[in-house]
Tab-separated table of C-alpha atoms and ligand atoms in Angstrom:
chain	number	residue	atom	x	y	z
A	1	UNK	CA	0.000	0.000	0.000
A	2	UNK	CA	1.357	3.481	-0.914
A	3	UNK	CA	1.890	5.514	2.260
A	4	UNK	CA	-0.579	8.256	1.233
A	5	UNK	CA	-3.239	5.567	0.834
A	6	UNK	CA	-2.915	4.762	4.519
A	7	UNK	CA	-5.458	6.966	6.214
A	8	UNK	CA	-5.396	6.922	10.002
A	9	UNK	CA	-7.838	8.529	12.402
A	10	UNK	CA	-6.114	9.386	15.701
A	11	UNK	CA	-8.143	9.908	18.883
A	12	UNK	CA	-6.707	11.513	22.036
A	13	UNK	CA	-8.649	11.770	25.310
A	14	UNK	CA	-6.063	11.127	28.029
A	15	UNK	CA	-6.591	14.330	30.002
A	16	UNK	CA	-8.607	17.489	29.298
A	17	UNK	CA	-8.362	17.825	25.502
A	18	UNK	CA	-10.694	15.911	23.210
A	19	UNK	CA	-8.854	15.625	19.918
A	20	UNK	CA	-9.208	13.801	16.612
A	21	UNK	CA	-6.895	13.982	13.606
A	22	UNK	CA	-6.871	12.472	10.138
A	23	UNK	CA	-3.512	11.651	8.545
A	24	UNK	CA	-2.850	10.588	4.977
A	25	UNK	CA	0.466	8.794	5.243
A	26	UNK	CA	2.576	11.076	7.477
A	27	UNK	CA	0.715	14.234	6.471
A	28	UNK	CA	-1.920	15.867	8.656
A	29	UNK	CA	-5.207	16.536	6.876
A	30	UNK	CA	-6.990	17.730	10.015
A	31	UNK	CA	-6.140	18.005	13.699
A	32	UNK	CA	-9.156	19.147	15.724
A	33	UNK	CA	-8.583	19.916	19.409
A	34	UNK	CA	-11.407	20.795	21.782
A	35	UNK	CA	-9.878	22.024	25.063
A	36	UNK	CA	-12.212	21.695	28.010
A	37	UNK	CA	-12.925	25.093	29.562
A	38	UNK	CA	-14.762	23.659	32.579
A	39	UNK	CA	-11.539	23.107	34.583
A	40	UNK	CA	-10.399	26.765	34.593
A	41	UNK	CA	-12.720	27.652	37.490
A	42	UNK	CA	-11.255	24.816	39.617
A	43	UNK	CA	-7.604	25.704	38.950
A	44	UNK	CA	-6.792	22.219	37.636
A	45	UNK	CA	-8.281	19.211	35.868
A	46	UNK	CA	-11.227	17.569	37.695
A	47	UNK	CA	-11.191	13.940	36.416
A	48	UNK	CA	-14.953	13.295	36.607
A	49	UNK	CA	-15.747	16.546	34.778
A	50	UNK	CA	-13.115	15.693	32.165
A	51	UNK	CA	-14.649	12.334	31.274
A	52	UNK	CA	-18.151	13.873	31.066
A	53	UNK	CA	-16.851	16.604	28.761
A	54	UNK	CA	-15.113	13.993	26.554
A	55	UNK	CA	-18.472	12.185	26.253
A	56	UNK	CA	-20.099	15.347	24.952
A	57	UNK	CA	-17.400	16.300	22.473
A	58	UNK	CA	-15.956	13.040	21.135
A	59	UNK	CA	-18.537	12.531	18.382
A	60	UNK	CA	-18.594	16.124	17.043
A	61	UNK	CA	-14.785	16.316	17.201
A	62	UNK	CA	-14.339	13.067	15.236
A	63	UNK	CA	-17.042	14.059	12.724
A	64	UNK	CA	-15.440	17.483	12.195
A	65	UNK	CA	-11.991	15.933	11.710
A	66	UNK	CA	-13.332	13.570	9.035
A	67	UNK	CA	-15.544	16.164	7.332
A	68	UNK	CA	-12.866	18.857	7.107
A	69	UNK	CA	-10.375	16.268	5.823
A	70	UNK	CA	-12.848	15.268	3.101
A	71	UNK	CA	-12.477	11.663	4.220
A	72	UNK	CA	-15.372	9.246	4.684
A	73	UNK	CA	-15.394	6.632	7.447
A	74	UNK	CA	-15.135	3.916	4.785
A	75	UNK	CA	-11.818	5.334	3.550
A	76	UNK	CA	-10.140	4.871	6.928
A	77	UNK	CA	-7.369	2.260	7.108
A	78	UNK	CA	-7.203	2.124	10.913
A	79	UNK	CA	-8.055	4.028	14.086
A	80	UNK	CA	-5.347	4.833	16.634
A	81	UNK	CA	-6.306	5.842	20.159
A	82	UNK	CA	-4.540	6.741	23.407
A	83	UNK	CA	-4.512	3.653	25.615
A	84	UNK	CA	-2.553	5.332	28.409
A	85	UNK	CA	-1.107	6.733	30.548
A	86	UNK	CA	-3.730	9.249	31.662
A	87	UNK	CA	-6.948	9.698	33.597
A	88	UNK	CA	-8.867	6.414	33.519
A	89	UNK	CA	-12.310	7.992	32.998
A	90	UNK	CA	-10.997	10.098	30.111
A	91	UNK	CA	-9.105	7.200	28.506
A	92	UNK	CA	-12.213	5.013	28.676
A	93	UNK	CA	-14.225	7.464	26.572
A	94	UNK	CA	-11.690	7.643	23.718
A	95	UNK	CA	-10.725	3.984	23.760
A	96	UNK	CA	-14.332	2.708	23.866
A	97	UNK	CA	-15.299	5.079	21.075
A	98	UNK	CA	-12.330	4.072	18.906
A	99	UNK	CA	-12.808	0.352	19.446
A	100	UNK	CA	-16.557	0.507	18.765
A	101	UNK	CA	-15.978	2.532	15.596
A	102	UNK	CA	-13.190	0.203	14.437
A	103	UNK	CA	-15.374	-2.814	15.062
A	104	UNK	CA	-18.336	-1.298	13.160
A	105	UNK	CA	-16.076	-0.433	10.201
A	106	UNK	CA	-14.192	-3.729	10.449
A	107	UNK	CA	-10.788	-2.000	10.502
A	108	UNK	CA	-7.903	-2.346	12.994
A	109	UNK	CA	-7.765	-0.250	16.154
A	110	UNK	CA	-4.292	0.596	17.414
A	111	UNK	CA	-3.612	1.290	21.116
A	112	UNK	CA	-0.987	4.020	21.504
A	113	UNK	CA	1.248	5.132	24.374
A	114	UNK	CA	0.575	8.836	25.002
A	115	UNK	CA	4.121	9.845	26.025
A	116	UNK	CA	5.747	7.900	23.183
A	117	UNK	CA	3.275	9.656	20.866
A	118	UNK	CA	4.448	13.075	22.140
A	119	UNK	CA	7.952	12.057	20.992
A	120	UNK	CA	6.825	10.540	17.689
A	121	UNK	CA	4.935	13.750	16.815
A	122	UNK	CA	8.336	14.797	15.411
A	123	UNK	CA	7.792	12.310	12.579
A	124	UNK	CA	4.704	14.067	11.208
A	125	UNK	CA	5.551	15.359	7.732
A	126	UNK	CA	5.367	19.097	8.091
A	127	UNK	CA	7.175	22.176	6.775
A	128	UNK	CA	7.968	23.486	10.266
A	129	UNK	CA	9.732	20.394	11.638
A	130	UNK	CA	12.263	17.727	10.598
A	131	UNK	CA	12.119	14.116	11.852
A	132	UNK	CA	15.122	13.299	14.058
A	133	UNK	CA	17.516	10.501	13.167
A	134	UNK	CA	17.897	7.685	15.701
A	135	UNK	CA	19.269	7.596	18.300
A	136	UNK	CA	18.371	10.896	19.912
A	137	UNK	CA	17.703	12.234	23.380
A	138	UNK	CA	14.257	13.629	24.020
A	139	UNK	CA	13.268	15.921	26.844
A	140	UNK	CA	9.572	15.161	27.283
A	141	UNK	CA	7.889	17.835	29.346
A	142	UNK	CA	4.140	17.871	29.861
A	143	UNK	CA	1.520	18.467	32.533
A	144	UNK	CA	1.781	14.905	33.826
A	145	UNK	CA	5.360	13.872	32.972
A	146	UNK	CA	8.929	15.124	32.840
A	147	UNK	CA	11.317	12.613	31.350
A	148	UNK	CA	14.670	12.382	29.684
A	149	UNK	CA	14.316	9.606	27.116
A	150	UNK	CA	16.924	7.854	25.000
A	151	UNK	CA	15.065	7.094	21.765
A	152	UNK	CA	16.743	4.357	19.682
A	153	UNK	CA	13.775	3.464	17.482
A	154	UNK	CA	10.007	3.950	17.171
A	155	UNK	CA	9.391	1.752	20.197
A	156	UNK	CA	12.873	1.308	21.681
A	157	UNK	CA	12.798	4.050	24.284
A	158	UNK	CA	14.625	4.147	27.602
A	159	UNK	CA	13.802	6.619	30.353
A	160	UNK	CA	17.149	7.890	31.698
A	161	UNK	CA	15.589	10.183	34.275
A	162	UNK	CA	12.254	11.570	35.341
A	163	UNK	CA	10.603	13.745	37.921
A	164	UNK	CA	10.397	12.402	41.439
A	165	UNK	CA	7.386	14.602	42.263
A	166	UNK	CA	5.658	17.283	40.134
A	167	UNK	CA	6.016	17.451	36.360
A	168	UNK	CA	7.404	20.646	34.788
A	169	UNK	CA	3.982	21.595	33.382
A	170	UNK	CA	2.418	20.871	36.766
A	171	UNK	CA	4.956	23.242	38.368
A	172	UNK	CA	3.980	25.972	35.882
A	173	UNK	CA	0.279	25.336	36.564
A	174	UNK	CA	0.504	25.121	40.369
A	175	UNK	CA	2.687	28.223	40.662
A	176	UNK	CA	0.368	30.098	38.277
A	177	UNK	CA	-2.477	29.187	40.636
A	178	UNK	CA	-0.515	30.689	43.563
A	179	UNK	CA	-0.249	33.864	41.477
A	180	UNK	CA	-4.008	33.891	40.914
A	181	UNK	CA	-3.687	33.001	37.208
A	182	UNK	CA	-6.180	30.689	35.467
A	183	UNK	CA	-5.484	27.072	34.449
A	184	UNK	CA	-3.459	26.118	32.440
A	185	UNK	CA	-0.843	28.492	33.811
A	186	UNK	CA	2.095	27.518	31.578
A	187	UNK	CA	1.151	29.565	28.504
A	188	UNK	CA	0.210	32.510	30.744
A	189	UNK	CA	3.561	32.502	32.586
A	190	UNK	CA	5.306	32.251	29.205
A	191	UNK	CA	3.487	35.408	28.038
A	192	UNK	CA	3.995	37.400	31.257
A	193	UNK	CA	7.680	36.417	31.466
A	194	UNK	CA	8.400	38.058	28.129
A	195	UNK	CA	8.441	41.480	29.810
A	196	UNK	CA	9.909	40.352	33.135
A	197	UNK	CA	13.395	40.054	34.609
A	198	UNK	CA	14.393	36.350	35.047
A	199	UNK	CA	16.974	37.275	37.708
A	200	UNK	CA	14.596	39.404	39.826
A	201	UNK	CA	13.954	36.553	42.298
A	202	UNK	CA	16.183	33.578	43.095
A	203	UNK	CA	13.781	30.691	43.621
A	204	UNK	CA	15.054	27.272	44.772
A	205	UNK	CA	16.357	24.810	42.199
A	206	UNK	CA	16.070	21.483	44.080
A	207	UNK	CA	18.759	18.911	43.375
A	208	UNK	CA	18.080	15.163	43.115
A	209	UNK	CA	20.311	12.259	42.083
A	210	UNK	CA	21.220	11.181	38.545
A	211	UNK	CA	19.105	12.475	35.698
A	212	UNK	CA	15.981	12.742	37.854
A	213	UNK	CA	14.105	15.959	38.471
A	214	UNK	CA	12.201	17.557	41.325
A	215	UNK	CA	9.878	20.539	41.107
A	216	UNK	CA	7.808	20.500	44.298
A	217	UNK	CA	10.509	22.425	46.226
A	218	UNK	CA	10.346	25.255	43.706
A	219	UNK	CA	6.625	25.615	44.302
A	220	UNK	CA	7.223	25.802	48.087
A	221	UNK	CA	10.031	28.311	47.585
A	222	UNK	CA	7.737	30.548	45.499
A	223	UNK	CA	4.990	30.227	48.122
A	224	UNK	CA	7.285	31.260	51.012
A	225	UNK	CA	8.791	34.144	49.028
A	226	UNK	CA	5.341	35.442	48.116
A	227	UNK	CA	4.116	35.175	51.720
A	228	UNK	CA	7.138	37.135	52.935
A	229	UNK	CA	6.627	39.996	50.467
A	230	UNK	CA	2.808	40.040	50.695
A	231	UNK	CA	3.079	40.568	54.484
A	232	UNK	CA	4.756	43.900	53.693
A	233	UNK	CA	2.724	44.784	50.597
A	234	UNK	CA	-0.617	43.095	49.845
A	235	UNK	CA	-0.334	44.142	46.164
A	236	UNK	CA	3.114	42.590	45.778
A	237	UNK	CA	2.052	39.965	43.219
A	238	UNK	CA	0.201	42.455	41.016
A	239	UNK	CA	3.104	44.912	41.059
A	240	UNK	CA	5.748	42.266	40.266
A	241	UNK	CA	3.845	39.734	38.167
A	242	UNK	CA	6.127	39.870	35.117
A	243	UNK	CA	9.320	39.551	37.171
A	244	UNK	CA	7.884	36.688	39.255
A	245	UNK	CA	6.741	34.859	36.091
A	246	UNK	CA	10.139	35.316	34.428
A	247	UNK	CA	12.003	34.151	37.557
A	248	UNK	CA	9.778	31.077	37.984
A	249	UNK	CA	10.203	30.184	34.321
A	250	UNK	CA	13.985	30.604	34.595
A	251	UNK	CA	14.126	28.293	37.623
A	252	UNK	CA	12.192	25.590	35.722
A	253	UNK	CA	14.386	25.980	32.629
A	254	UNK	CA	17.626	25.896	34.664
A	255	UNK	CA	16.478	22.700	36.391
A	256	UNK	CA	15.547	21.042	33.086
A	257	UNK	CA	18.743	22.048	31.302
A	258	UNK	CA	21.153	21.037	34.055
A	259	UNK	CA	20.299	17.319	33.808
A	260	UNK	CA	19.910	17.508	30.072
A	261	UNK	CA	23.414	18.900	29.676
A	262	UNK	CA	24.808	16.144	31.895
A	263	UNK	CA	22.998	13.432	29.902
A	264	UNK	CA	24.218	14.866	26.590
A	265	UNK	CA	27.813	14.843	27.867
A	266	UNK	CA	27.565	11.340	29.355
A	267	UNK	CA	25.872	9.694	26.363
A	268	UNK	CA	27.727	11.725	23.728
A	269	UNK	CA	24.543	11.738	21.651
A	270	UNK	CA	24.562	14.598	19.177
A	271	UNK	CA	20.826	14.841	18.523
A	272	UNK	CA	18.321	16.396	20.891
A	273	UNK	CA	14.544	16.706	20.658
A	274	UNK	CA	11.957	18.181	22.976
A	275	UNK	CA	8.306	17.164	23.241
A	276	UNK	CA	5.110	17.692	25.260
A	277	UNK	CA	3.086	20.751	26.232
A	278	UNK	CA	5.941	22.621	27.941
A	279	UNK	CA	8.039	22.336	24.754
A	280	UNK	CA	5.820	25.147	23.426
A	281	UNK	CA	7.480	27.471	25.993
A	282	UNK	CA	9.296	30.238	24.131
A	283	UNK	CA	12.088	30.761	26.683
A	284	UNK	CA	12.784	27.018	26.929
A	285	UNK	CA	13.070	26.883	23.132
A	286	UNK	CA	15.485	29.817	23.146
A	287	UNK	CA	17.630	28.206	25.857
A	288	UNK	CA	17.688	24.904	23.964
A	289	UNK	CA	18.808	26.660	20.779
A	290	UNK	CA	21.678	28.269	22.734
A	291	UNK	CA	22.597	24.951	24.382
A	292	UNK	CA	22.592	23.093	21.050
A	293	UNK	CA	24.710	25.816	19.502
A	294	UNK	CA	27.237	25.683	22.313
A	295	UNK	CA	27.436	21.884	22.314
A	296	UNK	CA	27.369	21.614	18.513
A	297	UNK	CA	24.458	19.207	18.506
A	298	UNK	CA	21.427	19.025	16.242
A	299	UNK	CA	18.240	20.286	17.858
A	300	UNK	CA	14.745	19.246	16.783
A	301	UNK	CA	11.980	21.605	17.856
A	302	UNK	CA	8.451	20.357	17.164
A	303	UNK	CA	5.803	22.430	15.438
A	304	UNK	CA	3.966	24.159	18.354
A	305	UNK	CA	0.720	22.672	17.001
A	306	UNK	CA	1.975	19.209	18.013
A	307	UNK	CA	3.379	20.108	21.467
A	308	UNK	CA	0.240	20.087	23.609
A	309	UNK	CA	-2.103	17.094	23.469
A	310	UNK	CA	-3.437	16.407	19.981
A	311	UNK	CA	-4.841	13.605	17.847
A	312	UNK	CA	-2.170	13.974	15.143
A	313	UNK	CA	0.562	12.603	17.433
A	314	UNK	CA	-1.634	9.574	18.160
A	315	UNK	CA	-2.344	9.074	14.451
A	316	UNK	CA	1.360	9.297	13.417
A	317	UNK	CA	2.230	6.729	16.111
A	318	UNK	CA	-0.607	4.552	14.775
A	319	UNK	CA	0.830	4.995	11.274
A	320	UNK	CA	4.223	3.596	12.340
A	321	UNK	CA	2.710	0.786	14.433
A	322	UNK	CA	0.516	-0.160	11.444
A	323	UNK	CA	3.174	0.009	8.715
A	324	UNK	CA	5.890	-1.631	10.818
A	325	UNK	CA	3.468	-4.181	12.313
A	326	UNK	CA	4.349	-3.064	15.838
A	327	UNK	CA	2.164	-3.931	18.812
A	328	UNK	CA	2.897	-2.295	22.151
A	329	UNK	CA	0.354	-4.240	24.140
A	330	UNK	CA	0.463	-8.031	23.664
A	331	UNK	CA	-3.157	-7.808	22.565
A	332	UNK	CA	-4.321	-5.931	25.659
A	333	UNK	CA	-6.480	-3.139	24.287
A	334	UNK	CA	-8.088	-1.811	27.490
A	335	UNK	CA	-6.920	1.558	28.805
A	336	UNK	CA	-4.239	1.781	31.490
A	337	UNK	CA	-3.769	4.798	33.787
A	338	UNK	CA	-0.073	3.981	34.316
A	339	UNK	CA	2.247	2.715	31.606
A	340	UNK	CA	6.028	3.124	31.492
A	341	UNK	CA	7.613	4.515	28.335
A	342	UNK	CA	9.331	1.733	26.363
A	343	UNK	CA	7.854	-1.044	28.572
B	1	KG4	O1	1.326	17.654	26.804
B	1	KG4	P1	0.205	18.385	27.431
B	1	KG4	O2	-0.791	19.087	26.545
B	1	KG4	O3	-0.646	17.469	28.367
B	1	KG4	C1	-0.132	16.428	29.128
B	1	KG4	O4	0.134	15.336	28.565
B	1	KG4	O5	0.040	16.689	30.341
B	1	KG4	O6	0.859	19.441	28.432
B	1	KG4	C2	0.091	20.367	29.134
B	1	KG4	C3	1.043	21.205	29.988
B	1	KG4	C4	0.313	22.125	30.971
B	1	KG4	O7	0.914	21.968	32.235
B	1	KG4	C5	0.575	23.509	30.403
B	1	KG4	O8	0.630	24.525	31.381
B	1	KG4	C6	1.923	23.318	29.725
B	1	KG4	O9	1.841	22.044	29.147
B	1	KG4	N1	2.195	24.323	28.689
B	1	KG4	C7	3.160	25.264	28.799
B	1	KG4	C8	3.079	26.062	27.636
B	1	KG4	N2	2.083	25.564	26.843
B	1	KG4	C9	1.551	24.502	27.513
B	1	KG4	N3	4.052	25.497	29.789
B	1	KG4	C10	4.887	26.531	29.615
B	1	KG4	N4	4.880	27.339	28.537
B	1	KG4	C11	4.003	27.150	27.516
B	1	KG4	N5	4.000	27.947	26.464
B	2	ZN	ZN1	0.329	14.947	26.794
């Protein structure tokens, strides 16, 4: 089968975005993302509300993805869906929908690992990004995970280090909440930091062993600093919001880059990629460009459209699993809340 004749529908419902994408070969025809607004008022994702919202939007999102792609259900080769890791109630909606649709159409359904899909989003054929050559190191930074992954092939992935507590995106979101900013806080801090001084405040940069990360101490350090200043001036946050945002962002970037630099030196791998929601962060991207320049390594920055959760990354992973006859599950199709990368 010619690659462009392979048409994959990708469905993502692991957290708070309902997304469906249609790919022809490695090219994205449509990538529809419906981000749930309901969580903003709670300052974080409420699992039960997330699964209810997925129920409401899954059908219209899938129908829109197919319609705008000009693809009929009968033209689909296979349906890829996020099997895990993620919120069980959310995963159940997408996986049940995908498996029922696949069964009705009599086409294969392909269970995909969400974090591996974030990495494989680099392989979408797109003018903005170039697929990395194997092996490469990937810094995967999202709302639920922070991992340093050695990627040797489409499924041969080894986690060299990961967070021991909060994920980098979670740190952005929790600290944004302390600052009174709405969820998700990452993009907001990114924007505010643009006109702030990253050296204005020295927040803690907790140290843990090996290539692992820790972010919960940073959150506590921001909390204590804010309490100290607010006692003297109740409007402290408002008056210093840009500087606080820039300093928080700098602390997160410094923490991420320290271990990354060590891993690049130790492994001597000359190719580096970044993936996941936090890889959309403009200052992180700038720092990575500088690091890659200094270390003379090749850097792969994903198209921002494929950084945060999306169906296209699930569909491209499905494309490789389908064409290379890869199964990641030993026939177990049911969703799993926890699932190690490369296992
Ligand atoms: O990959 P993703 O969409 O979902 C998970 O798999 O978790 O990542 C969402 C995370 C959120 O924590 C959000 O605040 C963060 O990515 N994020 C950002 C930016 N855009 C999204 N963090 C910092 N700067 C950004 N520009
Ligand atoms: Zn994700």
